[in-house]
Short mmCIF file of C-alpha atoms and ligand atoms in Angstrom, two decimals:
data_model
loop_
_atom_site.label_atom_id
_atom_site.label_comp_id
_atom_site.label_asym_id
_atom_site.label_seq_id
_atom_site.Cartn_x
_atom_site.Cartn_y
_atom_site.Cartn_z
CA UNK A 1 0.00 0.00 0.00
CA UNK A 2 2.89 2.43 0.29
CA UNK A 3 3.09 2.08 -3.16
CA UNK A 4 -0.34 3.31 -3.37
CA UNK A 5 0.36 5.86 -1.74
CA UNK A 6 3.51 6.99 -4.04
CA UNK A 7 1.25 6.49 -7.19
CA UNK A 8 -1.39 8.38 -6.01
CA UNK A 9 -0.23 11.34 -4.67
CA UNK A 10 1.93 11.78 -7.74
CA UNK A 11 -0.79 11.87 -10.52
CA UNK A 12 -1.78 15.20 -11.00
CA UNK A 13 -5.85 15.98 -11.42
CA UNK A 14 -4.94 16.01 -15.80
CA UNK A 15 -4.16 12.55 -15.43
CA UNK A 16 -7.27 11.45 -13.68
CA UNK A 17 -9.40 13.92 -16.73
CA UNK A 18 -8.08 11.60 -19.49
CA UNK A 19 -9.30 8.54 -17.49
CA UNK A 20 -6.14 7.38 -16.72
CA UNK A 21 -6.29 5.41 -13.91
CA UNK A 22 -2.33 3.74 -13.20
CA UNK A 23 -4.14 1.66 -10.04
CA UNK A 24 -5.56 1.55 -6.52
CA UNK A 25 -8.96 3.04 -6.01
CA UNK A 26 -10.42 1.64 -10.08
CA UNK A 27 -8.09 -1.74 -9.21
CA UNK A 28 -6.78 -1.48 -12.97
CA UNK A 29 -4.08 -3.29 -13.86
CA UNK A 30 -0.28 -2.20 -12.52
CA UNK A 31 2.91 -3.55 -13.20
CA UNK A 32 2.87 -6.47 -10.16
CA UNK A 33 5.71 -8.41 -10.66
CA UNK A 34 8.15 -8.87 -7.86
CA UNK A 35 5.93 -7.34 -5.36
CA UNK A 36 4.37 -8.87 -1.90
CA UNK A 37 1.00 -10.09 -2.49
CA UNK A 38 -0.06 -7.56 -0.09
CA UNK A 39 1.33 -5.18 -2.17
CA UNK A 40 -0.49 -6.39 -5.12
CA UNK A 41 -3.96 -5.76 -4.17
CA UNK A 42 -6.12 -2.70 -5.41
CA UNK A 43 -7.31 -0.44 -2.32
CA UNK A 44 -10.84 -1.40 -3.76
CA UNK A 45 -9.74 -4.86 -2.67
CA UNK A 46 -8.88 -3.91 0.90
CA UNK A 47 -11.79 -2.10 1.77
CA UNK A 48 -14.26 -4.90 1.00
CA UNK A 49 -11.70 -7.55 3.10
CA UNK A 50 -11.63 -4.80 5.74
CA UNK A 51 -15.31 -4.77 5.00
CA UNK A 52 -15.98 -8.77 5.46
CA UNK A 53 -13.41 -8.63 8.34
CA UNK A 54 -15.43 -5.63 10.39
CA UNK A 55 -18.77 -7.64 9.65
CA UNK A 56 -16.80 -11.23 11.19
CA UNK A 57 -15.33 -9.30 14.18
CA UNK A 58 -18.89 -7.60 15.11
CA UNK A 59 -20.27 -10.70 14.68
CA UNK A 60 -18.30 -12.48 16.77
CA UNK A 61 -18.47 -9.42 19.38
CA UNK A 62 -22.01 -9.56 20.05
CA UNK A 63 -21.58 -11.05 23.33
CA UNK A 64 -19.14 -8.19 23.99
CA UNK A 65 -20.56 -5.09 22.12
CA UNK A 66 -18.34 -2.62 24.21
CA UNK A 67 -14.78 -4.35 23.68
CA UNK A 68 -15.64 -3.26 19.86
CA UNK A 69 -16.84 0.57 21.24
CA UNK A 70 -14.24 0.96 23.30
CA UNK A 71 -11.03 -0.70 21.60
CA UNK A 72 -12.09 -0.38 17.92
CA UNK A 73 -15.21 2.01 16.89
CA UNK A 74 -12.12 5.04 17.65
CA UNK A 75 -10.28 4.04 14.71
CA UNK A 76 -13.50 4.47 12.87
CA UNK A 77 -14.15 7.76 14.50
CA UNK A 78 -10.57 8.86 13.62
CA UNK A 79 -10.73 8.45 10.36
CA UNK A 80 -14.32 10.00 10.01
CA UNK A 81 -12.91 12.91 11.54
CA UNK A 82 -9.95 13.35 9.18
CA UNK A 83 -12.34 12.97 5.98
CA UNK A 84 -14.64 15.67 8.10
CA UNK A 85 -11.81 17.89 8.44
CA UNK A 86 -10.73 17.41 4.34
CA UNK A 87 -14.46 18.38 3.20
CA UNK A 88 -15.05 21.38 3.47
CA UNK A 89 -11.84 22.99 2.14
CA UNK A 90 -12.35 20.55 -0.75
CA UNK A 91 -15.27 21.00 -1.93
CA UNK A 92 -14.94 24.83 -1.37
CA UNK A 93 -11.34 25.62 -3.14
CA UNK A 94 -12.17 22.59 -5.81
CA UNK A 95 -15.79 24.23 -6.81
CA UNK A 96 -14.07 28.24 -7.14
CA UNK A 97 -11.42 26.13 -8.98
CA UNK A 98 -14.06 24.75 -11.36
CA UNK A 99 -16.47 28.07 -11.47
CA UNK A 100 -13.02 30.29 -12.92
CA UNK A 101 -12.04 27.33 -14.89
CA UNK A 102 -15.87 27.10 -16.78
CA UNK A 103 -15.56 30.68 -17.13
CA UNK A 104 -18.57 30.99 -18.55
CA UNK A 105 -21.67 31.76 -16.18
CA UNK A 106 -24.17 30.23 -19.21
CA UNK A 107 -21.98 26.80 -19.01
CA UNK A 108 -22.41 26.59 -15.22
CA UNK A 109 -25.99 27.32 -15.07
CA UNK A 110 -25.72 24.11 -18.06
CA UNK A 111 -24.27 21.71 -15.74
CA UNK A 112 -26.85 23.56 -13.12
CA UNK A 113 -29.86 22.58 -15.02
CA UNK A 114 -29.18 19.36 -16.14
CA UNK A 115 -28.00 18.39 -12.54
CA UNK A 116 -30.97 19.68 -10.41
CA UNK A 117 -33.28 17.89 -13.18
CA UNK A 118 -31.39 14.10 -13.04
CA UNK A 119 -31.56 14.52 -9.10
CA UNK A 120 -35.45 14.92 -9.05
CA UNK A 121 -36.18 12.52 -11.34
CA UNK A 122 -34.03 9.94 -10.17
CA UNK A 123 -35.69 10.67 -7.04
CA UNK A 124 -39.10 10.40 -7.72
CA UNK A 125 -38.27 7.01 -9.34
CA UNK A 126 -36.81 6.27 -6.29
CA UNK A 127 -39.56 6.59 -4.31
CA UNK A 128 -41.63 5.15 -6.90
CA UNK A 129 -40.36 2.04 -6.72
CA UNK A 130 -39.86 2.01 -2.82
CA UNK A 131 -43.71 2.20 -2.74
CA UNK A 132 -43.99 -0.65 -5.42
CA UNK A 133 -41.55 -2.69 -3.71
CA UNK A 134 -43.61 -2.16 -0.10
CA UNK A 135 -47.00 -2.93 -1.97
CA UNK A 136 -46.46 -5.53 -3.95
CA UNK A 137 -43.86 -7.48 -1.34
CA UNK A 138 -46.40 -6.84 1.41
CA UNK A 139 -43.52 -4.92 3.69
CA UNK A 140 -45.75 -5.25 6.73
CA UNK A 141 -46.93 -8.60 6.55
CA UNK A 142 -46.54 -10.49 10.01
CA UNK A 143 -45.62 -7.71 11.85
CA UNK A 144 -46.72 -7.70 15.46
CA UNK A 145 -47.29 -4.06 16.66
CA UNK A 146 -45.52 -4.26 20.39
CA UNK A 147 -48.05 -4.31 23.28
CA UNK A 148 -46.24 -1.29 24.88
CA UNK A 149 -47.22 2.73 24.26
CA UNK A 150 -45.26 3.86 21.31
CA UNK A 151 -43.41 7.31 22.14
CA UNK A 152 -41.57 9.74 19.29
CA UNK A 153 -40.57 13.43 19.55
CA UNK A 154 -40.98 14.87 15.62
CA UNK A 155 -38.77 17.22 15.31
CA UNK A 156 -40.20 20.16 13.82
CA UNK A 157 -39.15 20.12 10.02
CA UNK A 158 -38.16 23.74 8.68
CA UNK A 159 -40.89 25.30 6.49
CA UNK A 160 -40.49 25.00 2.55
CA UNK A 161 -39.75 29.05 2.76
CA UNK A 162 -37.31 28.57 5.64
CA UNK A 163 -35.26 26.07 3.84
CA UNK A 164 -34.79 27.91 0.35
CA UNK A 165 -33.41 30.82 2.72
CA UNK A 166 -30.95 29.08 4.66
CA UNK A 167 -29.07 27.96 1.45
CA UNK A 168 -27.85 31.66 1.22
CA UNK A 169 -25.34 32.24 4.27
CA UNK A 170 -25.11 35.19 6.00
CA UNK A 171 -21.51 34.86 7.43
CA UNK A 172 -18.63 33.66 5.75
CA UNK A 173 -17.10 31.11 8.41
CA UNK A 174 -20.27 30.14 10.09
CA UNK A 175 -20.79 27.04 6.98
CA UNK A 176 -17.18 26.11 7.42
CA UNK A 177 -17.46 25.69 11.19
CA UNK A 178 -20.83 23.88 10.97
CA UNK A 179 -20.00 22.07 7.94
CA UNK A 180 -23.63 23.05 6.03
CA UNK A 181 -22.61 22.17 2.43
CA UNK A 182 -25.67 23.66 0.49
CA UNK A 183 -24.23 27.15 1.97
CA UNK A 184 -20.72 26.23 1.10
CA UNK A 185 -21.19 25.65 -2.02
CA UNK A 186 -23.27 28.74 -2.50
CA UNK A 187 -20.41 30.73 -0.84
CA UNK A 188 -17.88 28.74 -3.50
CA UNK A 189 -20.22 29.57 -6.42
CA UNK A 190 -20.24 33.54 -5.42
CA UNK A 191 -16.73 33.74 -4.92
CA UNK A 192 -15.81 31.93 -8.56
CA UNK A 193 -18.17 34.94 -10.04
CA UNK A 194 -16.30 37.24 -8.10
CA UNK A 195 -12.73 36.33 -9.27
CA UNK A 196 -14.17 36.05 -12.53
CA UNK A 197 -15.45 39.13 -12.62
CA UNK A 198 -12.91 40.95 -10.68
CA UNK A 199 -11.20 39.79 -14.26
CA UNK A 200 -6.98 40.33 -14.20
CA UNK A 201 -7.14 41.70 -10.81
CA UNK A 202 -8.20 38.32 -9.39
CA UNK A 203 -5.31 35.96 -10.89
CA UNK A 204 -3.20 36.21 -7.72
CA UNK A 205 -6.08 34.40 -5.76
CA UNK A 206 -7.39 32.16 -8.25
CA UNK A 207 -3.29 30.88 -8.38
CA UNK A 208 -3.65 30.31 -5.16
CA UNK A 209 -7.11 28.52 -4.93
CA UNK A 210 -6.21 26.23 -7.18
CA UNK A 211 -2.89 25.47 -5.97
CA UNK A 212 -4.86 24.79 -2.48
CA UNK A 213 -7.38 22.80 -4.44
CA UNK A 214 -4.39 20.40 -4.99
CA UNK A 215 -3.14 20.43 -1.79
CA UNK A 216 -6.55 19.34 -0.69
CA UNK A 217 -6.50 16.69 -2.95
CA UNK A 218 -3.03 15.43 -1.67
CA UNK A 219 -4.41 15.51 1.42
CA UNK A 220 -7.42 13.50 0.56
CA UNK A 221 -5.72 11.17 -0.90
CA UNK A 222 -3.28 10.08 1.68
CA UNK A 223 -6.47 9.90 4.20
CA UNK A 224 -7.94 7.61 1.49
CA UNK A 225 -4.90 5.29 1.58
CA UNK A 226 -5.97 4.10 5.45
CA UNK A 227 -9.89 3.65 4.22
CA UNK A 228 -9.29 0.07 5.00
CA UNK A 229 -8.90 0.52 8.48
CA UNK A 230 -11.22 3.29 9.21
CA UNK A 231 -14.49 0.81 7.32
CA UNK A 232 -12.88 -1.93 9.84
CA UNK A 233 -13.47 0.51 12.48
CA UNK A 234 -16.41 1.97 11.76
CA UNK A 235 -18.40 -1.56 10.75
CA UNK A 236 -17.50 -3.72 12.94
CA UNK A 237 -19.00 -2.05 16.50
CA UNK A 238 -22.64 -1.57 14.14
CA UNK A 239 -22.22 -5.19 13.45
CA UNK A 240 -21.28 -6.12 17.49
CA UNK A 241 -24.51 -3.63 18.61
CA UNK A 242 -27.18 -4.86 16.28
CA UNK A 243 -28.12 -8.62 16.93
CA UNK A 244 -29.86 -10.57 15.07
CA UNK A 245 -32.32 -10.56 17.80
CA UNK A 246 -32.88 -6.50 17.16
CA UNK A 247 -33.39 -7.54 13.42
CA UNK A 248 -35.61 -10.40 13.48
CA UNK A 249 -38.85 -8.75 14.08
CA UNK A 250 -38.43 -6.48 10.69
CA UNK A 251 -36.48 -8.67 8.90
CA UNK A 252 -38.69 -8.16 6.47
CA UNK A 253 -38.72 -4.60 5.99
CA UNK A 254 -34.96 -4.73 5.20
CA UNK A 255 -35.49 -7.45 2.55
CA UNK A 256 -37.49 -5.29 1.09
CA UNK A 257 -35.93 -1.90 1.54
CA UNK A 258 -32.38 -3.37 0.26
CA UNK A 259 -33.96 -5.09 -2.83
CA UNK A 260 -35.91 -1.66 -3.68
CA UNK A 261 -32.55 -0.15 -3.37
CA UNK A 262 -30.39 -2.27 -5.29
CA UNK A 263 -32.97 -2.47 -7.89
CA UNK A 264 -32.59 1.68 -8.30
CA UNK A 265 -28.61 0.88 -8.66
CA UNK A 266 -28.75 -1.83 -11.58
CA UNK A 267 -31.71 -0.90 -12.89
CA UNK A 268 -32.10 3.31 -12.35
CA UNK A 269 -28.34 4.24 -12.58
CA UNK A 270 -28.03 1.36 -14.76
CA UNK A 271 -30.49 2.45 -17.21
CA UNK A 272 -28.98 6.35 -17.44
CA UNK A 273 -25.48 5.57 -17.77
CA UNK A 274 -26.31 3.51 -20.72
CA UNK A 275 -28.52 6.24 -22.26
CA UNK A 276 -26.75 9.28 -21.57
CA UNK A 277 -22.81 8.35 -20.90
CA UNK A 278 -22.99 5.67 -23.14
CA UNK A 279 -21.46 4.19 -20.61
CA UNK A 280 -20.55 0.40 -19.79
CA UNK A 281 -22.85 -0.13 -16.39
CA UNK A 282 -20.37 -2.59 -15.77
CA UNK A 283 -17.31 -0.47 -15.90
CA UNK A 284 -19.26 2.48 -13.76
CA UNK A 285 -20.35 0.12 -10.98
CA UNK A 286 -16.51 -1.10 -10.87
CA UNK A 287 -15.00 2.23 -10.58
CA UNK A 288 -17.40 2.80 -7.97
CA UNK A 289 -17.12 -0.18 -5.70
CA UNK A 290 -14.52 1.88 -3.11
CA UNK A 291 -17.35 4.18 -2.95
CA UNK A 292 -20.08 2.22 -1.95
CA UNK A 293 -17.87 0.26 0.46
CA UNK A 294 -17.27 3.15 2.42
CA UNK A 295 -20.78 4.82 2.32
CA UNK A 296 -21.93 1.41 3.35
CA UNK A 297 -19.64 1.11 6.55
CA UNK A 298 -19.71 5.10 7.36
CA UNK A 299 -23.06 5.56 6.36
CA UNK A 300 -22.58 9.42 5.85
CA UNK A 301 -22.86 11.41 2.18
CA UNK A 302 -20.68 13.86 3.38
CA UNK A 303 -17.87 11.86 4.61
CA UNK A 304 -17.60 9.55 1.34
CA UNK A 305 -17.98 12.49 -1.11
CA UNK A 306 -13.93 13.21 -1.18
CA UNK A 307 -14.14 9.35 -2.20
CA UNK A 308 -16.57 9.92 -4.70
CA UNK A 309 -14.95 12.60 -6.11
CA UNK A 310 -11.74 10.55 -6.71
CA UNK A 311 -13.07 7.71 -7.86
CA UNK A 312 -15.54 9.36 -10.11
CA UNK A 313 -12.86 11.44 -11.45
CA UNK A 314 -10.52 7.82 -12.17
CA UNK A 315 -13.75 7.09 -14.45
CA UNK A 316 -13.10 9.82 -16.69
CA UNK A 317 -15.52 12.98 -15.83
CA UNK A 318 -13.89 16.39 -15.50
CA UNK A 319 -13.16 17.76 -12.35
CA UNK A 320 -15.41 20.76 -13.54
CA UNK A 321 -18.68 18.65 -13.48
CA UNK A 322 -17.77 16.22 -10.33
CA UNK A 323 -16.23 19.31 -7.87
CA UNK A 324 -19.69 20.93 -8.50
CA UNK A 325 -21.93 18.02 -9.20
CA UNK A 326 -21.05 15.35 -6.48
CA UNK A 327 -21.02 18.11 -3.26
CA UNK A 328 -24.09 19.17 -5.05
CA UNK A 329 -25.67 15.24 -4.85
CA UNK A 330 -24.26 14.52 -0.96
CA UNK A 331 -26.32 17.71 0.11
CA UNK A 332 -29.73 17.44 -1.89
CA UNK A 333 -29.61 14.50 -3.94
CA UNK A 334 -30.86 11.20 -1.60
CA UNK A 335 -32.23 8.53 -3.36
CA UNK A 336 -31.80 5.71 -1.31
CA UNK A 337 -33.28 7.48 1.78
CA UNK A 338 -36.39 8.50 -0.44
CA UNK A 339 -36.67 4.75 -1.07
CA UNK A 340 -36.62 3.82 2.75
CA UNK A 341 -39.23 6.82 3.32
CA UNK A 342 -41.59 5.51 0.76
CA UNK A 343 -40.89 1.44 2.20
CA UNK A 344 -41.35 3.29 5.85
CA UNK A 345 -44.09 4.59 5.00
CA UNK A 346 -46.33 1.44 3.69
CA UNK A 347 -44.73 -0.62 6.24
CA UNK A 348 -46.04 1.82 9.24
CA UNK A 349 -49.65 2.29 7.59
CA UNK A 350 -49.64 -1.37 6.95
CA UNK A 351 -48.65 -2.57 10.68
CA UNK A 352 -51.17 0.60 11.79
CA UNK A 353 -54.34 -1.02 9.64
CA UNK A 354 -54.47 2.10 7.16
CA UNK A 355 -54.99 1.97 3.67
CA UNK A 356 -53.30 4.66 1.83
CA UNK A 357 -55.24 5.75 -1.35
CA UNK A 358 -53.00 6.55 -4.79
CA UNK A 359 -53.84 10.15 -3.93
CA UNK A 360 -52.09 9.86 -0.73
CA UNK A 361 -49.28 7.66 -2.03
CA UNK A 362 -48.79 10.06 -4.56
CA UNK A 363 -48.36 13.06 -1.84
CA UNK A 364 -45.64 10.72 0.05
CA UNK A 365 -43.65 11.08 -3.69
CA UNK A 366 -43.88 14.81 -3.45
CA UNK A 367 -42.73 14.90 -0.06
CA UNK A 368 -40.08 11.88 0.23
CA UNK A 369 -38.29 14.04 -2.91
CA UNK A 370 -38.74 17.31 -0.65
CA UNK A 371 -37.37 15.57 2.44
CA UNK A 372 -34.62 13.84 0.75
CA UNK A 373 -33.43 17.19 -0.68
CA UNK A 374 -33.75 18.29 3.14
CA UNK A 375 -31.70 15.34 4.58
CA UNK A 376 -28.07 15.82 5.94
CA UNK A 377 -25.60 13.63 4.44
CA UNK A 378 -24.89 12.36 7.92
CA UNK A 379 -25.81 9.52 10.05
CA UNK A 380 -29.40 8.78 10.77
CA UNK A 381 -30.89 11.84 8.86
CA UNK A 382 -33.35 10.10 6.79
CA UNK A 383 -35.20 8.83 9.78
CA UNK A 384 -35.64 12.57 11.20
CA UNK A 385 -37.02 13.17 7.95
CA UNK A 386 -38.92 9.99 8.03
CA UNK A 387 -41.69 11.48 10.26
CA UNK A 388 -42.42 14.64 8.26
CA UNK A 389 -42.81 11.67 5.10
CA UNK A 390 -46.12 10.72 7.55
CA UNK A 391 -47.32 14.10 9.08
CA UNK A 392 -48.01 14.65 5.16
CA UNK A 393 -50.64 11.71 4.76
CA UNK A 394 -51.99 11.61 8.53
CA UNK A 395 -49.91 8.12 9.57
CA UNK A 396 -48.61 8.59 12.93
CA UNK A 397 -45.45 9.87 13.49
CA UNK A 398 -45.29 7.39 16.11
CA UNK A 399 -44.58 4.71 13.99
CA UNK A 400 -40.58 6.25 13.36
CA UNK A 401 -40.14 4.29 16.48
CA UNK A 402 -40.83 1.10 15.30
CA UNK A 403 -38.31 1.02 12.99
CA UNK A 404 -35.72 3.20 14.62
CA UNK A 405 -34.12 -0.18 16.03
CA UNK A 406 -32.33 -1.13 12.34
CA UNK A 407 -32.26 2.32 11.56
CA UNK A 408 -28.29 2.05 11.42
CA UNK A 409 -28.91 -1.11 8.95
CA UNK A 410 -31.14 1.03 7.03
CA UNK A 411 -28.88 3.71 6.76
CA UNK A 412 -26.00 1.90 5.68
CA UNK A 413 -27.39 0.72 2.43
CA UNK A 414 -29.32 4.28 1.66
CA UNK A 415 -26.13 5.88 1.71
CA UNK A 416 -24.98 3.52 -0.50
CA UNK A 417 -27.33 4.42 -2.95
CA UNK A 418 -27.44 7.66 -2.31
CA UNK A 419 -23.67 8.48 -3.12
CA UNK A 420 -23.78 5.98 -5.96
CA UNK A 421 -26.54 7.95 -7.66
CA UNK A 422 -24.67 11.45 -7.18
CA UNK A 423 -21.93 9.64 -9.08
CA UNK A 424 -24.37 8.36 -11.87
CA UNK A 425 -25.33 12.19 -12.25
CA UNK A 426 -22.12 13.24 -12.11
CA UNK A 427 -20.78 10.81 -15.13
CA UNK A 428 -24.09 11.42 -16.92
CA UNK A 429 -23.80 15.30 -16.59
CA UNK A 430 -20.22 15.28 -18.01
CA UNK A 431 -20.64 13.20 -20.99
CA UNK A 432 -23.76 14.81 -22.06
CA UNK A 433 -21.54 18.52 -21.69
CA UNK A 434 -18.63 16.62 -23.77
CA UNK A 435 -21.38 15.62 -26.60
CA UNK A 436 -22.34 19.31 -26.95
CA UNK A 437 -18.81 20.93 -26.60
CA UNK A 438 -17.78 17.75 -29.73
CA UNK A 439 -21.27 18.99 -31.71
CA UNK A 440 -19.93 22.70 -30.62
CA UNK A 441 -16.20 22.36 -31.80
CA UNK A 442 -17.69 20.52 -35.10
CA UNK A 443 -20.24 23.43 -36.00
CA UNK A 444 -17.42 26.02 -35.40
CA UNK A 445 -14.89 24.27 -37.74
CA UNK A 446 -17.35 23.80 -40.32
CA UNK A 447 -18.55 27.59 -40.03
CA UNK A 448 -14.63 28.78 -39.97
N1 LIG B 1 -27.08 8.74 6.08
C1 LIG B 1 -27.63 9.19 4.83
C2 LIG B 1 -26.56 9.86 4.01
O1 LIG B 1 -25.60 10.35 4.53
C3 LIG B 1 -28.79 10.11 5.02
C4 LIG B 1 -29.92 9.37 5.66
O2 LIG B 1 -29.91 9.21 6.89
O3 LIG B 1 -30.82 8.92 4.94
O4 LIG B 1 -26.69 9.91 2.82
#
């Protein structure tokens, strides 16, 4: 892996535009010879061993759930911490780097468009076929509503208004400190229009933006080199602290929520990259195996997006499109939690004895999009949301407890999805901006 590490750090962001990709994160061929077969596995390859190892070890700490909390979940945390640190002066200093390098506020509001309009209606298919999946599988079927009073607090979700407002900031450091990426990026976007309108004047600072944006990326990289241990760290006390006994009762539901979901990767993202990359699927869910390894053990948007970013820029899409595109996805863009919300949904109005009409399972697609745009890229997000998904049709809000239990188990493959489809986007987005810049290029030639 140190030779990872000397590879990696090395390339320079042109390399990773023409789709080279010399090893590690894509696991494409390297020269091998000679070297320990330690040395010869991809980093692609070590997370999912340090995957299957995490899932082993919790296993066989269930007896013991706080050996894993106290001696191992740190390393997790650690590393969580260090991506944390890396993610806001990443996506910040890479997305002025890619506003002054577009140069062009008509291209940008492009790549704008097209994004905001593949996140919504991936979304609403995503909750589609949540609710398809719930109804036709029969997600609550031999459920046994617990004999106890069911209590949960709803958090009051901000008003439609309120959240359109707090994507503009009002202080400058206040984003960086709380990590709020929607104002971030807004902050990244401004400043990209200032330095390109503050025209010659500017150069000094764009220099050294995008000099920092390569530092960051240094950075990132050498964090990414020890993903192996931090997914060990961070799976393995889940796997120790959920029993099987927790997941018995709603076994079920997960079948269902995780076939929903992995329907929406091969046949959703599938289905796009095929259309509009013109894409192998095969080749895209490859490059982006890393990714869903660690969104599966972190389960947190946010911390796999400098991931994402790498690996989705090993595939071949311009830094441009995936510095603005993927920080864009983490914060608004949540398919797989709009897939639990629609599966929650049925399930609780199924183990409550309500029938939902079509009406009212279409106003769960209008707001499962609306709350997955609303939902952090953190931890356990979705299921905050989760109860403004049933204040919208009457089901009681109550029923967020039932299912708060394998919430963590939930959450794990959501992210999954969700950081997989900003990705999709992302490679989508790019190729469709290549096609017109080709058809562009071609018009202009022929005109000249
Ligand atoms: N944990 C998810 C994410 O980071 C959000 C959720 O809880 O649904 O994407």
């Amino acid at each position: 892996m140190a030779d990872d590490a000397t590879l990696q750090t090395t390339r320079t962001p042109d390399d990773t535009e023409n789709g080279a990709s010399p090893n590690g994160l894509t696991g494409a061929p390297e020269p091998n010879r000679g070297k320990p077969w330690y040395k010869r596995l991809s980093l692609t390859t070590w997370i999912f061993i340090a995957l299957v190892l995490g899932v082993i070890a919790g296993v066989a700490l269930q007896g013991a759930p706080e050996i894993a909390d106290t001696y191992i979940k740190p390393f997790g945390t650690i590393f969580l911490n260090l991506i944390k640190m890396i993610v806001v002066p990443l996506v910040l200093f890479s997305i002025i780097a890619g506003v002054v390098s577009l140069e062009d506020v008509k291209k940008v509001g492009a790549i704008g468009g097209k994004t905001v309009l593949f996140y919504l209606i991936t979304t609403a298919f995503a909750v589609t076929l949540g609710l398809i999946f719930a109804n036709v599988m029969n997600v609550g079927a031999g459920y046994q509503l617990p004999s106890g009073e069911l209590t949960y607090e709803a958090t009051e979700p901000p008003s439609f208004i309120d959240t359109i407002v707090n994507i503009f900031p009002s202080n400058f450091f206040q984003p960086m400190a709380d990590a709020t990426m929607l104002q971030v990026i807004v902050i990244a976007v401004v400043f990209g229009f200032g330095m390109i309108a503050a025209g010659k004047k500017a150069k000094p600072v764009i220099d050294i933006c995008n000099s920092l944006s390569d530092v960051c990326i240094a950075i990132m990289r050498g964090i990414i080199l020890v993903a192996p241990f931090g997914v060990f760290g961070l799976i393995c006390p889940v796997i120790a602290n959920n029993g099987i006994e927790v997941l018995r009762p709603l076994l079920w539901l997960i079948v269902v929520a995780y076939l929903a979901m992995i329907c929406q990767i091969v046949l959703v993202y599938s289905g796009i990259i095929k259309a509009f990359a013109r894409m192998s699927p095969l080749k895209f869910l490859k490059g982006e195996m890393p990714v869903m390894g660690f969104a599966f053990a972190s389960a947190s948007s946010v911390g796999t997006l400098p991931i994402n970013m790498e690996c989705t820029e090993k595939m071949g899409v311009s830094k441009e499109v995936t510095s603005f595109v993927l920080p864009l996805g983490a914060t608004i863009n949540m398919d797989g939690t709009a897939i639990y919300q629609g599966v929650c949904a049925i399930f609780i109005a199924q183990v409550f004895g309500i029938d939902l009409t079509l009406g009212q399972q279409f106003t769960i697609v209008m707001t499962a999009v609306l709350a997955s745009i609303g939902t952090a890229g953190v931890p356990g997000s979705g299921m905050i949301m989760l109860a403004m998904v049933l204040q919208s049709v009457g089901l009681p809000v109550e029923g967020v407890a039932l299912v708060a239990g394998v919430d963590r188990i939930l959450d794990m493959m959501r992210t999954t999805v969700n950081v997989t489809g900003d990705a999709a986007v992302a490679t989508c987005v790019d190729a469709m901006q290549k096609r017109l810049a080709a058809r562009r290029a071609k018009k202009a030639a022929k005109a000249a």
